[in-house]
Amino acid sequence: MLYRVLAGGLLAVLFATSGNAQFEIRGSRLYLDGSPFLIRGVAYSPTPIGQTAGALLDVSACLYNRDFPLVARAGANTLRLYARLRADDAAFWPALQASKLYVLAGFPLDPYYDPAATLSPATEAGRALRARIVLDFNNYAAQFQGQQRLIALVFGNEVAVNYGQKFSGPARDFYTLAQEAALAVRGTLVTTAVADTAVPGDADLPDLAFWSVNLLRGTSFAGAFEELRQKTAKPVLVAEFGVDAWDAASQSEAADAQAGALRSLTTELARETSRFDSTVLGGVWSSWTDEWWKGGADPARHGADGTAASGFPDGVRNPGWFGLWGVTTTGLPGLDTLRPRPALAALAAAWGGTLPDPWPLVQTPRVQLLAAVNGGSLPVARGGLATFFGTDLTGEADLTSACLGSLPVPLVYADTSQLNGQVPWEAPIGSVDALVYRAGVASNVARVEVRDVAPGILDRGVLEAGKPCPASVANGVRPGDYLEVYGTGLGRAGAAGTTGLVAAAASPTDLAPRAYLGSRELRVLYSGLVPGVIGLYQTNVGVPADFAPAAPTGLRLTAGGLESNSYPLAVLGEADQPGLSLGAATLSFDVQAGGPPQTRYLSIEGRNGFCEVVRFSVNGLPEGVRIAVPIGFPGERVPVTIEAAPLTRALDGLEAALVAESRAGPNPAVQLRISVLPSRGDLAFRITSGGGRAGLIAQFEMAGRTIFQVHGGGAGRGFSFVALNGDTGVLGPPRTFDTWLSEKAAEALADYLYGLPLGAVVLGAIADEGSLHLTPRARAALREVLHSQTTDALQYQDSWAIISRVGAAGAIAEGRSPDRLVVLERVLTFPAP
């Protein structure tokens, strides 16, 4: 159902303003609000395939939502921009703030290049050009006033390289201009980027805060830091470092070589910045994504034109292949899809990033439908809510974004099959392409019809005025009632109309809708945006006092020539008495004595206009078992939580009754079926493993009950483990590692095993296949932690199971077979002797 998460999701605010952040240079260090700040940056110039980068950062704002969360998850804290940020780019700063990133903002001098022009302060023409550049720079700096995410402005990039092709006269003229520009915006840090170690003297540049040095020497910095210490007393930022992912010799991608170089470079950089006398402020990887336009004359072709560079793995530097991501077209110009390279994971490992597990994500999201409400195919309205239905849309909400045309869609709710978001107020009218990004990977393209007005009523979105319970067919309304109708798509509402921002106060719509119940028109008392919620409208209507009781009929809104979905509603008569029902007959719980609580959810459904608080009582609960159920109202799902005390006796399917109590009567009840697993004494375990030739299953049983089971061929493939506390016998959460899929999963397996506490009892089994990407470190963890005697000999699709105790002299039981089930059975005593 669309908008099934109304509370919470729709109340999310896109971003919050930060405090008065202040960057400053003290001695040879950069500080943020008085604390040392080490720049871990990526160069951000995400020029789409077929386009050429210009002096302005002229890309779809959708790319910010695609990229910035991933930049942060990779462990970076800073973006370096080469192009100027447009003054009207309203999406950049909220996206930057949401991802807690900072920016080095570029001011390229390319628009002023003219080999016949001079920057000499000794000539009238030079002074005039200098004044124009400084004025433009000052105006550019002014647009950053109040922005708390700016580290520094970067005045030019490698201007002194081939200086005669840019300006006449000596390059020294540019450096004195840089000092003049920095002086003009005193209070904001200013730097300039220079090529390699071509740093001039510092004497005439007191207002330049630090040097930014592009150090593209290949797989090593090769003594550059010592050279810089000899050349300048100013702090230095490594403004570019990295290698490309192309092997000129084999004419093929060399992603692993790039990742290896990244590991070496970040290790050198970390070693340097950890020195007490270091003047290095951090480093910036040279490109977030590949930029095809740098690789040849055709920006639509991923060319491999390069220049000789002895420090690079293949002896050639290919500028179009430096990205941590490769790019592929999607069918929407300017909205490319990303393909992660191993270098991204290497960067996250070096800089403390937290990429999703597993990484990379292998599923490509699929969008099946765009709709306004209730699964229909209605148009959507500017400023209103829209829903993307599909598959694999999100695993982690911060890595998911959506685009409507070239505009970002502010999301208010996300799960694997549904995204809700606001249609941008700036969206074009008509048929518009849309797509979803999940961890940089684009979905298929969907089409949606955008209108100025397209009314829709939310599921469970009609309430009796002033009451919290949804009206429905079962919980109908009475003649004379006033109703609050919550929906979307009712168009402009006064001054409210900034995409992604909520209305601060009630804002009546410019165009009042009309309302109908069945064939009869209702009086509309009010219609407007709901304060504090993106894209949500409230319409107040009255049901006539003479409305005859009716079987289920439809409530509809009309506006702008369009009709909303029909909301099913019943009108009650005097004989219809209020009451309630519960959305389940039985709730089953399997808890362990002393273990974590288990929670199930129960729906409260009103009947015939019932809207009162509901309380719960329980009958027949056994000793040692505790239950918690909050009060609730009709239309809510309340959590029912059960836990068992440590010494609770074992139970199998004991029945109790949960009774809903209200003034309506009679009070309905739900049957509780409760089983309690033991945690102390002698416990029988049975572990079953079926490899690729023996059932594709891993199953864990305790005291005759299955506690965990997975199957191969998908999410259950690889190694599965369940650990128990050796003293209490309490089960920990099961873990599965798909070591057939990736070495990342094998390293996570090793981390899990090495992190187990001394004395833990561990149950392990393979389902389907677990050996393909089992790393030496993972095999070592199986030997050292679980005392395995067989995993070094583990072959493709073998069955394997183990019962062991961390810190013991050897495994309790272990088995392996190439083509048969492995079944281990043991009785263990807790607390373990």
GROMACS .gro file of N, CA and C in nm, residues 561-631:
model
  213
  561GLY      N    1  -0.964   1.951  -1.302
  561GLY     CA    2  -1.016   1.861  -1.404
  561GLY      C    3  -0.983   1.716  -1.383
  562LEU      N    4  -0.916   1.681  -1.271
  562LEU     CA    5  -0.882   1.543  -1.242
  562LEU      C    6  -0.953   1.497  -1.114
  563GLU      N    7  -0.983   1.368  -1.110
  563GLU     CA    8  -1.049   1.309  -0.994
  563GLU      C    9  -0.951   1.218  -0.921
  564SER      N   10  -0.958   1.220  -0.790
  564SER     CA   11  -0.869   1.137  -0.709
  564SER      C   12  -0.913   0.992  -0.715
  565ASN      N   13  -0.836   0.907  -0.651
  565ASN     CA   14  -0.878   0.770  -0.625
  565ASN      C   15  -1.003   0.773  -0.537
  566SER      N   16  -1.078   0.666  -0.537
  566SER     CA   17  -1.200   0.654  -0.456
  566SER      C   18  -1.164   0.587  -0.323
  567TYR      N   19  -1.189   0.655  -0.213
  567TYR     CA   20  -1.157   0.604  -0.079
  567TYR      C   21  -1.281   0.533  -0.024
  568PRO      N   22  -1.278   0.401  -0.002
  568PRO     CA   23  -1.397   0.327   0.043
  568PRO      C   24  -1.439   0.370   0.183
  569LEU      N   25  -1.566   0.400   0.198
  569LEU     CA   26  -1.619   0.450   0.324
  569LEU      C   27  -1.764   0.410   0.339
  570ALA      N   28  -1.807   0.380   0.461
  570ALA     CA   29  -1.946   0.348   0.488
  570ALA      C   30  -2.008   0.457   0.574
  571VAL      N   31  -2.137   0.487   0.550
  571VAL     CA   32  -2.212   0.581   0.633
  571VAL      C   33  -2.306   0.500   0.721
  572LEU      N   34  -2.300   0.524   0.852
  572LEU     CA   35  -2.366   0.439   0.951
  572LEU      C   36  -2.509   0.485   0.980
  573GLY      N   37  -2.586   0.391   1.029
  573GLY     CA   38  -2.719   0.420   1.078
  573GLY      C   39  -2.724   0.410   1.229
  574GLU      N   40  -2.841   0.440   1.286
  574GLU     CA   41  -2.854   0.440   1.431
  574GLU      C   42  -2.833   0.301   1.491
  575ALA      N   43  -2.864   0.197   1.417
  575ALA     CA   44  -2.853   0.061   1.471
  575ALA      C   45  -2.711   0.008   1.471
  576ASP      N   46  -2.621   0.077   1.404
  576ASP     CA   47  -2.483   0.030   1.395
  576ASP      C   48  -2.407   0.068   1.522
  577GLN      N   49  -2.372  -0.034   1.602
  577GLN     CA   50  -2.308  -0.011   1.730
  577GLN      C   51  -2.156  -0.022   1.719
  578PRO      N   52  -2.083   0.067   1.787
  578PRO     CA   53  -1.936   0.063   1.777
  578PRO      C   54  -1.876  -0.057   1.847
  579GLY      N   55  -1.762  -0.100   1.800
  579GLY     CA   56  -1.689  -0.212   1.859
  579GLY      C   57  -1.551  -0.219   1.799
  580LEU      N   58  -1.478  -0.327   1.829
  580LEU     CA   59  -1.345  -0.342   1.774
  580LEU      C   60  -1.314  -0.488   1.749
  581SER      N   61  -1.212  -0.511   1.667
  581SER     CA   62  -1.162  -0.645   1.640
  581SER      C   63  -1.010  -0.637   1.633
  582LEU      N   64  -0.946  -0.754   1.637
  582LEU     CA   65  -0.801  -0.762   1.631
  582LEU      C   66  -0.760  -0.832   1.502
  583GLY      N   67  -0.646  -0.791   1.448
  583GLY     CA   68  -0.608  -0.836   1.316
  583GLY      C   69  -0.544  -0.972   1.309
  584ALA      N   70  -0.547  -1.052   1.417
  584ALA     CA   71  -0.490  -1.186   1.414
  584ALA      C   72  -0.565  -1.272   1.515
  585ALA      N   73  -0.572  -1.402   1.487
  585ALA     CA   74  -0.632  -1.496   1.582
  585ALA      C   75  -0.528  -1.554   1.676
  586THR      N   76  -0.403  -1.567   1.626
  586THR     CA   77  -0.297  -1.629   1.706
  586THR      C   78  -0.165  -1.557   1.680
  587LEU      N   79  -0.087  -1.538   1.785
  587LEU     CA   80   0.050  -1.489   1.775
  587LEU      C   81   0.141  -1.593   1.838
  588SER      N   82   0.245  -1.636   1.765
  588SER     CA   83   0.336  -1.739   1.814
  588SER      C   84   0.471  -1.678   1.849
  589PHE      N   85   0.529  -1.723   1.961
  589PHE     CA   86   0.657  -1.673   2.009
  589PHE      C   87   0.748  -1.790   2.043
  590ASP      N   88   0.872  -1.782   1.999
  590ASP     CA   89   0.978  -1.875   2.040
  590ASP      C   90   1.085  -1.792   2.109
  591VAL      N   91   1.092  -1.801   2.239
  591VAL     CA   92   1.191  -1.725   2.315
  591VAL      C   93   1.282  -1.822   2.389
  592GLN      N   94   1.397  -1.774   2.431
  592GLN     CA   95   1.490  -1.856   2.508
  592GLN      C   96   1.500  -1.800   2.648
  593ALA      N   97   1.506  -1.887   2.744
  593ALA     CA   98   1.522  -1.846   2.883
  593ALA      C   99   1.648  -1.760   2.897
  594GLY      N  100   1.630  -1.636   2.942
  594GLY     CA  101   1.742  -1.545   2.957
  594GLY      C  102   1.785  -1.479   2.828
  595GLY      N  103   1.722  -1.513   2.718
  595GLY     CA  104   1.760  -1.459   2.588
  595GLY      C  105   1.688  -1.329   2.556
  596PRO      N  106   1.710  -1.277   2.436
  596PRO     CA  107   1.649  -1.149   2.399
  596PRO      C  108   1.499  -1.162   2.382
  597PRO      N  109   1.424  -1.054   2.400
  597PRO     CA  110   1.278  -1.058   2.381
  597PRO      C  111   1.242  -1.075   2.234
  598GLN      N  112   1.122  -1.125   2.210
  598GLN     CA  113   1.066  -1.140   2.076
  598GLN      C  114   0.944  -1.050   2.064
  599THR      N  115   0.929  -0.985   1.948
  599THR     CA  116   0.818  -0.891   1.928
  599THR      C  117   0.737  -0.930   1.805
  600ARG      N  118   0.606  -0.933   1.821
  600ARG     CA  119   0.512  -0.948   1.710
  600ARG      C  120   0.419  -0.826   1.713
  601TYR      N  121   0.352  -0.801   1.601
  601TYR     CA  122   0.265  -0.683   1.592
  601TYR      C  123   0.120  -0.724   1.572
  602LEU      N  124   0.033  -0.648   1.637
  602LEU     CA  125  -0.109  -0.677   1.637
  602LEU      C  126  -0.186  -0.553   1.593
  603SER      N  127  -0.275  -0.570   1.495
  603SER     CA  128  -0.355  -0.459   1.444
  603SER      C  129  -0.484  -0.444   1.525
  604ILE      N  130  -0.516  -0.319   1.558
  604ILE     CA  131  -0.644  -0.288   1.622
  604ILE      C  132  -0.736  -0.230   1.517
  605GLU      N  133  -0.851  -0.291   1.497
  605GLU     CA  134  -0.945  -0.245   1.395
  605GLU      C  135  -1.076  -0.202   1.461
  606GLY      N  136  -1.115  -0.076   1.432
  606GLY     CA  137  -1.243  -0.028   1.484
  606GLY      C  138  -1.358  -0.070   1.395
  607ARG      N  139  -1.480  -0.071   1.454
  607ARG     CA  140  -1.601  -0.101   1.379
  607ARG      C  141  -1.707   0.003   1.414
  608ASN      N  142  -1.777   0.049   1.309
  608ASN     CA  143  -1.895   0.135   1.327
  608ASN      C  144  -1.863   0.261   1.407
  609GLY      N  145  -1.753   0.328   1.370
  609GLY     CA  146  -1.721   0.456   1.430
  609GLY      C  147  -1.652   0.449   1.564
  610PHE      N  148  -1.596   0.335   1.600
  610PHE     CA  149  -1.527   0.321   1.728
  610PHE      C  150  -1.391   0.391   1.722
  611CYS      N  151  -1.364   0.479   1.820
  611CYS     CA  152  -1.235   0.545   1.828
  611CYS      C  153  -1.207   0.580   1.973
  612GLU      N  154  -1.163   0.481   2.049
  612GLU     CA  155  -1.129   0.499   2.189
  612GLU      C  156  -0.997   0.427   2.218
  613VAL      N  157  -0.937   0.461   2.331
  613VAL     CA  158  -0.814   0.396   2.370
  613VAL      C  159  -0.843   0.249   2.403
  614VAL      N  160  -0.750   0.161   2.364
  614VAL     CA  161  -0.762   0.017   2.390
  614VAL      C  162  -0.646  -0.025   2.479
  615ARG      N  163  -0.681  -0.093   2.589
  615ARG     CA  164  -0.579  -0.147   2.680
  615ARG      C  165  -0.580  -0.299   2.670
  616PHE      N  166  -0.474  -0.363   2.717
  616PHE     CA  167  -0.461  -0.508   2.704
  616PHE      C  168  -0.433  -0.572   2.839
  617SER      N  169  -0.489  -0.690   2.857
  617SER     CA  170  -0.458  -0.775   2.971
  617SER      C  171  -0.428  -0.914   2.919
  618VAL      N  172  -0.365  -0.999   3.003
  618VAL     CA  173  -0.327  -1.133   2.958
  618VAL      C  174  -0.369  -1.234   3.063
  619ASN      N  175  -0.415  -1.349   3.016
  619ASN     CA  176  -0.455  -1.459   3.103
  619ASN      C  177  -0.373  -1.583   3.070
  620GLY      N  178  -0.326  -1.653   3.171
  620GLY     CA  179  -0.259  -1.781   3.149
  620GLY      C  180  -0.112  -1.772   3.119
  621LEU      N  181  -0.047  -1.660   3.149
  621LEU     CA  182   0.096  -1.647   3.122
  621LEU      C  183   0.175  -1.729   3.223
  622PRO      N  184   0.267  -1.816   3.178
  622PRO     CA  185   0.340  -1.903   3.272
  622PRO      C  186   0.441  -1.824   3.354
  623GLU      N  187   0.483  -1.883   3.464
  623GLU     CA  188   0.580  -1.821   3.553
  623GLU      C  189   0.713  -1.802   3.480
  624GLY      N  190   0.771  -1.684   3.498
  624GLY     CA  191   0.900  -1.653   3.436
  624GLY      C  192   0.889  -1.586   3.301
  625VAL      N  193   0.769  -1.587   3.242
  625VAL     CA  194   0.749  -1.525   3.111
  625VAL      C  195   0.684  -1.388   3.130
  626ARG      N  196   0.742  -1.285   3.071
  626ARG     CA  197   0.691  -1.149   3.085
  626ARG      C  198   0.641  -1.098   2.950
  627ILE      N  199   0.538  -1.013   2.954
  627ILE     CA  200   0.479  -0.957   2.832
  627ILE      C  201   0.465  -0.807   2.848
  628ALA      N  202   0.484  -0.734   2.737
  628ALA     CA  203   0.465  -0.589   2.735
  628ALA      C  204   0.384  -0.553   2.613
  629VAL      N  205   0.269  -0.485   2.634
  629VAL     CA  206   0.185  -0.438   2.524
  629VAL      C  207   0.139  -0.296   2.558
  630PRO      N  208   0.170  -0.197   2.476
  630PRO     CA  209   0.126  -0.061   2.506
  630PRO      C  210  -0.022  -0.042   2.473
  631ILE      N  211  -0.081   0.067   2.521
  631ILE     CA  212  -0.216   0.101   2.480
  631ILE      C  213  -0.214   0.143   2.334
   0.00000   0.00000   0.00000
